[in-house]
Amino acid sequence: MTDNAILTRTIGKSGINASAVGLGTWAIGGWMWGGTDERQSIAA
């Protein structure tokens, strides 16, 4: 393994490996999730 190796995870029991990336966007999901301010969401 090198210093710049990409961390991967196996997706369920499929045997498919994907890079491990986390992106939380719940807060900009719109009115269904408690309301948002569009300008603040874009700025984030």
Coordinates of C-alpha atoms in Angstrom, one line a residue, residues 25-30 35-44:
T25 CA -26.4 16.5 2.1
W26 CA -29.4 15.9 4.4
A27 CA -29.5 19.5 5.4
I28 CA -30.0 20.8 1.9
G29 CA -32.7 18.2 1.0
G30 CA -35.5 20.8 0.9
G35 CA -36.7 23.5 5.6
T36 CA -33.6 25.2 4.2
D37 CA -32.3 28.5 3.1
E38 CA -31.2 28.2 -0.5
R39 CA -28.5 30.8 -0.2
Q40 CA -27.0 29.2 2.8
S41 CA -27.1 25.8 1.1
I42 CA -25.3 27.1 -2.0
A43 CA -22.7 28.9 0.1
A44 CA -21.9 25.8 2.0

